[in-house]
């Protein structure tokens, strides 16, 4: 049972409390969200499609991550705290279903569901008794409501102008970060780091699903089996890049909490909330690119498919680089260099084959991992 703190508010669980089963259940909706966004990227045939996918991802991620902050402050351990999260879970599912037509036929449904998510989040956060989070919510709630209102504006605009309101919604959120409106919140570092890692595992799982679906009915054919194994090797290396030494990230947050508590929330926002957004933004086009590779192994990729694979990998590497740098765990030079080389593999996919591009990306990641390990060891020695 949740402990009572300030009357009418629910105290946060113990600082070392693990992620609850409801939070894991809640995150299952994110699997479908990533699947839907992968579909949007797969069918994008020009810059407009990628802009739409990016803005949709940003606004959904902002509130989805907002629920990570919420459960970090108000543990869903009683009926009164679980029911709002379950309601929000249903609203997020509606959002996910509406993703492919968020700019089109389902735009009003998307806006209404998003508003529901924002309202439940604000009301639930007001019950927090962890530090000054409830008061801090008064500063961030108008930002979230303003972005939700812009989605209604987008729905009312002609199709060719809707992107303006969507970009404005993203700009509202970016503006709140620049204004450091998160400064009044409190977090529990161990839970916060674990919660974000689980979200990334779910996003990696979507790539596995894309691989499996693409080879369905053909796995007995040698070329499909080879393509599946190569794609799985690439995803495994993606996992390795981030999770091989992931316990250091939690330790870094705890160190900041002890030595520089005033920086803790800012670092958490940038190193986890925003850096993980970049990681997911990289995994989605990679899943789309791997679908093309496995669906027709041994063949040339289109420039767009090869580009999503190469650029997606680069985005993922840059996200990891920034994540480690913000936590003081690495200078990030190895992963940044690997990101540039990953982009250079695009002609391999188009001129040779998708399989060859995947092999090239695997080599890039193996070399990057070795270089990053040396860089991290040097940083630890300096520290």
Short mmCIF file of C-alpha atoms in Angstrom, two decimals:
data_model
loop_
_atom_site.label_atom_id
_atom_site.label_comp_id
_atom_site.label_asym_id
_atom_site.label_seq_id
_atom_site.Cartn_x
_atom_site.Cartn_y
_atom_site.Cartn_z
CA UNK A 1 0.00 0.00 0.00
CA UNK A 2 1.16 3.54 -0.70
CA UNK A 3 2.22 5.48 2.35
CA UNK A 4 0.39 8.67 3.15
CA UNK A 5 2.35 11.93 3.33
CA UNK A 6 0.75 15.30 2.90
CA UNK A 7 -3.04 14.92 3.26
CA UNK A 8 -4.60 14.17 -0.10
CA UNK A 9 -1.26 13.22 -1.62
CA UNK A 10 0.47 9.91 -2.16
CA UNK A 11 4.04 9.54 -1.08
CA UNK A 12 6.56 8.11 -3.45
CA UNK A 13 7.81 4.57 -2.87
CA UNK A 14 11.15 3.97 -1.25
CA UNK A 15 14.11 5.34 -3.22
CA UNK A 16 15.33 1.81 -4.00
CA UNK A 17 11.90 0.48 -5.00
CA UNK A 18 11.95 -1.40 -8.32
CA UNK A 19 9.80 -0.70 -11.34
CA UNK A 20 6.30 -2.03 -10.67
CA UNK A 21 4.45 -4.59 -12.76
CA UNK A 22 1.89 -1.97 -13.74
CA UNK A 23 4.65 0.18 -15.19
CA UNK A 24 5.84 -2.78 -17.28
CA UNK A 25 2.25 -3.42 -18.38
CA UNK A 26 1.89 0.28 -19.22
CA UNK A 27 5.01 0.14 -21.38
CA UNK A 28 3.55 -2.60 -23.57
CA UNK A 29 1.53 0.08 -25.33
CA UNK A 30 4.82 1.67 -26.34
CA UNK A 31 5.64 -1.44 -28.39
CA UNK A 32 2.63 -0.77 -30.60
CA UNK A 33 3.46 2.94 -30.75
CA UNK A 34 6.93 2.16 -32.10
CA UNK A 35 5.43 -0.36 -34.54
CA UNK A 36 3.05 2.28 -35.88
CA UNK A 37 5.80 4.88 -36.21
CA UNK A 38 7.95 2.33 -38.04
CA UNK A 39 5.06 1.89 -40.48
CA UNK A 40 4.92 5.66 -41.03
CA UNK A 41 8.66 5.76 -41.75
CA UNK A 42 8.47 2.72 -44.04
CA UNK A 43 5.83 4.39 -46.19
CA UNK A 44 7.51 7.81 -46.22
CA UNK A 45 8.63 8.64 -49.75
CA UNK A 46 9.78 12.22 -49.19
CA UNK A 47 10.89 14.64 -46.47
CA UNK A 48 7.28 15.36 -45.49
CA UNK A 49 6.76 11.80 -44.27
CA UNK A 50 9.87 11.96 -42.09
CA UNK A 51 8.86 15.34 -40.64
CA UNK A 52 5.47 13.92 -39.75
CA UNK A 53 7.01 10.85 -38.11
CA UNK A 54 9.46 13.01 -36.15
CA UNK A 55 6.84 15.40 -34.80
CA UNK A 56 4.47 12.55 -33.89
CA UNK A 57 7.27 10.73 -32.07
CA UNK A 58 8.29 13.86 -30.16
CA UNK A 59 4.85 14.78 -28.84
CA UNK A 60 4.03 11.18 -27.88
CA UNK A 61 7.43 10.63 -26.26
CA UNK A 62 7.16 13.84 -24.23
CA UNK A 63 4.03 12.65 -22.48
CA UNK A 64 5.01 9.00 -22.37
CA UNK A 65 8.23 9.97 -20.66
CA UNK A 66 6.15 12.29 -18.50
CA UNK A 67 4.49 9.18 -17.11
CA UNK A 68 7.95 7.81 -16.28
CA UNK A 69 8.48 10.95 -14.19
CA UNK A 70 5.00 10.49 -12.71
CA UNK A 71 5.51 6.88 -11.61
CA UNK A 72 8.91 7.89 -10.27
CA UNK A 73 7.13 10.36 -7.98
CA UNK A 74 3.77 8.67 -7.39
CA UNK A 75 4.19 4.90 -7.34
CA UNK A 76 1.18 3.05 -8.80
CA UNK A 77 0.80 0.87 -5.72
CA UNK A 78 -2.82 1.50 -4.74
CA UNK A 79 -6.16 1.50 -6.55
CA UNK A 80 -6.33 5.30 -6.51
CA UNK A 81 -2.98 5.59 -8.30
CA UNK A 82 -3.40 2.59 -10.60
CA UNK A 83 -6.73 3.56 -12.13
CA UNK A 84 -5.49 6.86 -13.63
CA UNK A 85 -2.49 5.05 -15.15
CA UNK A 86 -4.76 2.41 -16.65
CA UNK A 87 -6.97 5.15 -18.12
CA UNK A 88 -3.87 6.81 -19.57
CA UNK A 89 -2.76 3.45 -20.94
CA UNK A 90 -6.02 3.21 -22.87
CA UNK A 91 -5.60 6.76 -24.16
CA UNK A 92 -2.04 5.98 -25.29
CA UNK A 93 -3.34 2.92 -27.12
CA UNK A 94 -5.82 5.13 -28.97
CA UNK A 95 -2.94 7.48 -29.81
CA UNK A 96 -0.92 4.58 -31.16
CA UNK A 97 -3.79 3.35 -33.31
CA UNK A 98 -4.23 6.85 -34.71
CA UNK A 99 -0.52 7.38 -35.48
CA UNK A 100 -0.60 6.52 -39.22
CA UNK A 101 -3.43 9.04 -39.76
CA UNK A 102 -2.47 11.54 -37.05
CA UNK A 103 -2.08 14.15 -39.79
CA UNK A 104 -5.11 12.85 -41.65
CA UNK A 105 -8.41 11.13 -40.94
CA UNK A 106 -7.68 10.36 -37.27
CA UNK A 107 -6.29 13.79 -36.34
CA UNK A 108 -9.23 14.75 -34.10
CA UNK A 109 -9.15 11.39 -32.33
CA UNK A 110 -5.42 11.81 -31.76
CA UNK A 111 -5.89 15.31 -30.32
CA UNK A 112 -8.68 14.24 -27.95
CA UNK A 113 -6.75 11.21 -26.69
CA UNK A 114 -3.63 13.35 -26.20
CA UNK A 115 -5.59 15.89 -24.17
CA UNK A 116 -6.85 13.05 -21.97
CA UNK A 117 -3.29 11.86 -21.41
CA UNK A 118 -2.20 15.39 -20.43
CA UNK A 119 -5.08 15.97 -18.01
CA UNK A 120 -4.65 12.64 -16.19
CA UNK A 121 -0.89 13.26 -15.93
CA UNK A 122 -1.36 16.70 -14.38
CA UNK A 123 -4.02 15.56 -11.92
CA UNK A 124 -2.01 12.52 -10.84
CA UNK A 125 1.20 14.51 -10.36
CA UNK A 126 -0.53 16.88 -7.95
CA UNK A 127 -0.68 13.97 -5.49
CA UNK A 128 3.10 13.68 -5.26
CA UNK A 129 4.73 14.28 -1.90
CA UNK A 130 8.28 13.82 -3.23
CA UNK A 131 10.15 17.09 -2.82
CA UNK A 132 8.54 19.98 -4.69
CA UNK A 133 7.23 17.97 -7.66
CA UNK A 134 3.58 18.86 -7.10
CA UNK A 135 4.41 22.58 -7.16
CA UNK A 136 6.69 22.09 -10.18
CA UNK A 137 3.80 20.50 -12.04
CA UNK A 138 2.03 23.85 -11.92
CA UNK A 139 4.78 25.22 -14.17
CA UNK A 140 4.85 22.36 -16.67
CA UNK A 141 1.10 21.62 -16.92
CA UNK A 142 0.38 24.80 -18.98
CA UNK A 143 3.16 23.75 -21.36
CA UNK A 144 1.60 20.33 -21.88
CA UNK A 145 -1.86 21.81 -22.28
CA UNK A 146 -0.53 24.37 -24.77
CA UNK A 147 0.98 21.61 -26.91
CA UNK A 148 -2.27 19.63 -26.71
CA UNK A 149 -4.20 22.74 -27.83
CA UNK A 150 -1.89 23.08 -30.84
CA UNK A 151 -2.83 19.56 -31.91
CA UNK A 152 -6.46 20.73 -32.07
CA UNK A 153 -5.29 23.71 -34.12
CA UNK A 154 -3.45 21.31 -36.43
CA UNK A 155 -6.59 19.21 -36.83
CA UNK A 156 -8.56 22.30 -37.87
CA UNK A 157 -6.03 23.50 -40.42
CA UNK A 158 -5.92 22.47 -44.09
CA UNK A 159 -3.73 19.41 -44.68
CA UNK A 160 -0.82 21.33 -46.18
CA UNK A 161 -0.59 23.61 -43.12
CA UNK A 162 -0.99 21.07 -40.32
CA UNK A 163 2.74 20.51 -39.98
CA UNK A 164 3.10 24.11 -38.80
CA UNK A 165 0.99 23.51 -35.68
CA UNK A 166 2.74 20.19 -35.04
CA UNK A 167 6.17 21.84 -35.22
CA UNK A 168 4.84 24.59 -32.95
CA UNK A 169 3.81 21.93 -30.39
CA UNK A 170 7.34 20.52 -30.49
CA UNK A 171 8.71 24.05 -30.13
CA UNK A 172 6.58 24.60 -27.01
CA UNK A 173 8.20 21.57 -25.38
CA UNK A 174 11.69 22.57 -26.47
CA UNK A 175 11.06 26.05 -25.11
CA UNK A 176 10.13 24.61 -21.71
CA UNK A 177 13.44 22.74 -21.62
CA UNK A 178 15.37 25.87 -22.49
CA UNK A 179 13.52 27.67 -19.69
CA UNK A 180 14.44 24.77 -17.35
CA UNK A 181 10.91 24.34 -16.11
CA UNK A 182 11.85 20.92 -14.80
CA UNK A 183 13.99 22.48 -12.06
CA UNK A 184 11.42 22.07 -9.28
CA UNK A 185 10.92 18.33 -9.72
CA UNK A 186 12.43 15.57 -7.61
CA UNK A 187 13.40 12.10 -8.84
CA UNK A 188 14.56 8.75 -7.50
CA UNK A 189 17.67 8.02 -9.62
CA UNK A 190 17.71 4.20 -9.49
CA UNK A 191 14.08 3.83 -10.52
CA UNK A 192 14.40 6.61 -13.10
CA UNK A 193 17.34 4.98 -14.88
CA UNK A 194 15.81 1.50 -14.79
CA UNK A 195 12.49 2.76 -16.18
CA UNK A 196 14.16 4.33 -19.20
CA UNK A 197 16.29 1.27 -19.88
CA UNK A 198 13.16 -0.84 -20.00
CA UNK A 199 11.62 1.53 -22.55
CA UNK A 200 14.69 1.13 -24.75
CA UNK A 201 14.51 -2.65 -24.49
CA UNK A 202 10.93 -2.41 -25.74
CA UNK A 203 12.02 -0.26 -28.68
CA UNK A 204 14.75 -2.80 -29.51
CA UNK A 205 12.07 -5.48 -29.37
CA UNK A 206 10.20 -3.74 -32.18
CA UNK A 207 13.25 -4.19 -34.40
CA UNK A 208 13.23 -7.90 -33.61
CA UNK A 209 9.53 -8.03 -34.51
CA UNK A 210 10.22 -6.27 -37.81
CA UNK A 211 12.90 -8.84 -38.63
CA UNK A 212 10.67 -11.79 -37.81
CA UNK A 213 7.63 -10.51 -39.69
CA UNK A 214 9.71 -9.76 -42.78
CA UNK A 215 11.00 -13.35 -43.00
CA UNK A 216 7.72 -15.05 -42.17
CA UNK A 217 7.02 -17.91 -44.55
CA UNK A 218 10.55 -17.89 -45.99
CA UNK A 219 12.84 -18.77 -43.08
CA UNK A 220 13.62 -22.19 -44.57
CA UNK A 221 15.30 -20.45 -47.51
CA UNK A 222 19.02 -19.96 -46.94
CA UNK A 223 19.17 -16.34 -48.10
CA UNK A 224 16.36 -15.34 -45.74
CA UNK A 225 17.97 -17.19 -42.83
CA UNK A 226 21.26 -15.40 -43.48
CA UNK A 227 19.52 -12.02 -43.68
CA UNK A 228 17.67 -12.70 -40.41
CA UNK A 229 20.87 -13.67 -38.59
CA UNK A 230 22.74 -10.64 -39.90
CA UNK A 231 19.90 -8.33 -38.88
CA UNK A 232 19.76 -9.93 -35.45
CA UNK A 233 23.53 -9.50 -35.08
CA UNK A 234 23.12 -5.80 -35.79
CA UNK A 235 20.36 -5.42 -33.18
CA UNK A 236 22.48 -7.35 -30.68
CA UNK A 237 25.31 -4.89 -31.24
CA UNK A 238 22.84 -2.04 -30.74
CA UNK A 239 21.99 -3.61 -27.38
CA UNK A 240 25.69 -4.00 -26.58
CA UNK A 241 26.46 -0.35 -27.34
CA UNK A 242 24.04 0.80 -24.66
CA UNK A 243 23.65 -2.00 -22.15
CA UNK A 244 27.06 -3.66 -21.83
CA UNK A 245 28.01 -1.32 -18.97
CA UNK A 246 24.64 0.22 -18.22
CA UNK A 247 25.09 -0.02 -14.44
CA UNK A 248 27.55 2.87 -14.73
CA UNK A 249 24.73 5.18 -15.80
CA UNK A 250 22.80 4.57 -12.59
CA UNK A 251 25.97 5.00 -10.57
CA UNK A 252 26.63 8.30 -12.35
CA UNK A 253 23.16 9.61 -11.42
CA UNK A 254 23.67 8.56 -7.81
CA UNK A 255 27.05 10.28 -7.78
CA UNK A 256 25.49 13.49 -9.09
CA UNK A 257 22.75 13.21 -6.45
CA UNK A 258 25.43 13.05 -3.74
CA UNK A 259 27.87 15.66 -5.04
CA UNK A 260 25.81 18.02 -7.21
CA UNK A 261 22.15 17.60 -6.21
CA UNK A 262 21.16 20.86 -7.92
CA UNK A 263 22.16 19.33 -11.29
CA UNK A 264 20.39 15.99 -10.81
CA UNK A 265 17.04 16.77 -12.43
CA UNK A 266 18.62 18.65 -15.35
CA UNK A 267 21.00 15.78 -16.06
CA UNK A 268 18.15 13.27 -15.76
CA UNK A 269 16.10 15.24 -18.29
CA UNK A 270 18.90 15.54 -20.83
CA UNK A 271 20.80 12.27 -20.31
CA UNK A 272 17.74 10.04 -20.06
CA UNK A 273 14.49 11.68 -21.21
CA UNK A 274 15.95 13.48 -24.22
CA UNK A 275 18.86 11.17 -25.04
CA UNK A 276 16.53 8.18 -25.01
CA UNK A 277 14.23 10.05 -27.36
CA UNK A 278 17.18 10.25 -29.76
CA UNK A 279 17.89 6.53 -29.27
CA UNK A 280 14.30 5.60 -30.10
CA UNK A 281 14.34 8.04 -33.03
CA UNK A 282 17.29 6.05 -34.37
CA UNK A 283 15.80 2.62 -33.77
CA UNK A 284 12.58 3.34 -35.65
CA UNK A 285 14.22 3.98 -39.07
CA UNK A 286 16.61 1.07 -38.41
CA UNK A 287 13.62 -1.23 -37.93
CA UNK A 288 12.17 0.10 -41.18
CA UNK A 289 15.45 -0.45 -43.01
CA UNK A 290 15.88 -3.97 -41.64
CA UNK A 291 12.38 -4.80 -42.82
CA UNK A 292 13.47 -3.93 -46.35
CA UNK A 293 16.69 -5.95 -46.02
CA UNK A 294 15.03 -9.12 -44.73
CA UNK A 295 11.95 -8.82 -46.92
CA UNK A 296 14.08 -9.07 -50.08
CA UNK A 297 17.55 -10.34 -49.07
CA UNK A 298 20.45 -9.98 -51.45
CA UNK A 299 18.84 -7.20 -53.45
CA UNK A 300 19.66 -3.53 -53.83
CA UNK A 301 17.90 -1.22 -51.40
CA UNK A 302 16.25 1.98 -52.49
CA UNK A 303 18.11 5.13 -51.46
CA UNK A 304 15.42 5.78 -48.84
CA UNK A 305 15.66 2.27 -47.33
CA UNK A 306 19.46 2.37 -47.28
CA UNK A 307 19.29 5.88 -45.85
CA UNK A 308 16.94 4.92 -43.01
CA UNK A 309 19.28 2.08 -42.07
CA UNK A 310 22.47 4.16 -42.17
CA UNK A 311 21.08 7.40 -40.76
CA UNK A 312 19.06 5.53 -38.11
CA UNK A 313 22.22 3.80 -36.91
CA UNK A 314 24.04 7.14 -36.85
CA UNK A 315 21.26 8.74 -34.79
CA UNK A 316 21.36 5.84 -32.32
CA UNK A 317 25.13 6.15 -31.94
CA UNK A 318 24.93 9.92 -31.45
CA UNK A 319 22.22 9.43 -28.82
CA UNK A 320 24.45 7.04 -26.92
CA UNK A 321 27.39 9.40 -27.27
CA UNK A 322 25.43 12.30 -25.77
CA UNK A 323 24.00 10.07 -23.03
CA UNK A 324 27.46 8.96 -21.88
CA UNK A 325 28.96 12.43 -22.19
CA UNK A 326 26.23 14.05 -20.09
CA UNK A 327 26.81 11.46 -17.36
CA UNK A 328 30.56 12.03 -17.46
CA UNK A 329 31.23 8.44 -18.52
CA UNK A 330 32.82 9.06 -21.92
CA UNK A 331 33.98 11.84 -24.20
CA UNK A 332 31.82 10.22 -26.88
CA UNK A 333 34.34 10.69 -29.68
CA UNK A 334 34.34 7.00 -30.68
CA UNK A 335 30.60 6.78 -31.12
CA UNK A 336 30.42 10.14 -32.90
CA UNK A 337 33.06 8.97 -35.38
CA UNK A 338 31.20 5.70 -35.89
CA UNK A 339 28.02 7.66 -36.61
CA UNK A 340 29.68 9.39 -39.57
CA UNK A 341 30.98 6.07 -40.89
CA UNK A 342 27.51 4.53 -40.52
CA UNK A 343 26.12 7.16 -42.88
CA UNK A 344 28.88 6.28 -45.34
CA UNK A 345 27.47 2.73 -45.61
CA UNK A 346 24.37 3.99 -47.42
CA UNK A 347 25.86 3.51 -50.92
CA UNK A 348 26.64 -0.12 -50.01
CA UNK A 349 22.95 -0.81 -49.47
CA UNK A 350 21.92 0.88 -52.68
CA UNK A 351 24.72 -0.19 -55.01
CA UNK A 352 25.52 -3.66 -53.64
CA UNK A 353 22.83 -5.10 -51.34
CA UNK A 354 21.09 -4.58 -48.03
CA UNK A 355 22.90 -7.58 -46.56
CA UNK A 356 26.27 -6.04 -47.34
CA UNK A 357 25.24 -2.76 -45.72
CA UNK A 358 24.20 -4.65 -42.57
CA UNK A 359 27.60 -6.39 -42.50
CA UNK A 360 29.28 -3.00 -42.90
CA UNK A 361 27.27 -1.54 -40.03
CA UNK A 362 28.14 -4.53 -37.82
CA UNK A 363 31.85 -3.93 -38.47
CA UNK A 364 31.42 -0.24 -37.67
CA UNK A 365 29.74 -1.04 -34.35
CA UNK A 366 32.34 -3.64 -33.32
CA UNK A 367 35.17 -1.17 -33.94
CA UNK A 368 33.22 1.59 -32.17
CA UNK A 369 32.63 -0.62 -29.14
CA UNK A 370 36.35 -1.37 -28.82
CA UNK A 371 37.26 2.32 -29.15
CA UNK A 372 34.49 3.39 -26.76
CA UNK A 373 35.69 0.91 -24.15
CA UNK A 374 39.18 2.42 -24.24
CA UNK A 375 37.72 5.92 -24.05
CA UNK A 376 35.58 5.00 -21.03
CA UNK A 377 38.58 3.45 -19.27
CA UNK A 378 40.57 6.61 -19.85
CA UNK A 379 37.73 8.75 -18.44
CA UNK A 380 37.60 6.58 -15.32
CA UNK A 381 41.36 6.91 -14.81
CA UNK A 382 41.15 10.69 -15.18
CA UNK A 383 38.24 10.84 -12.73
#
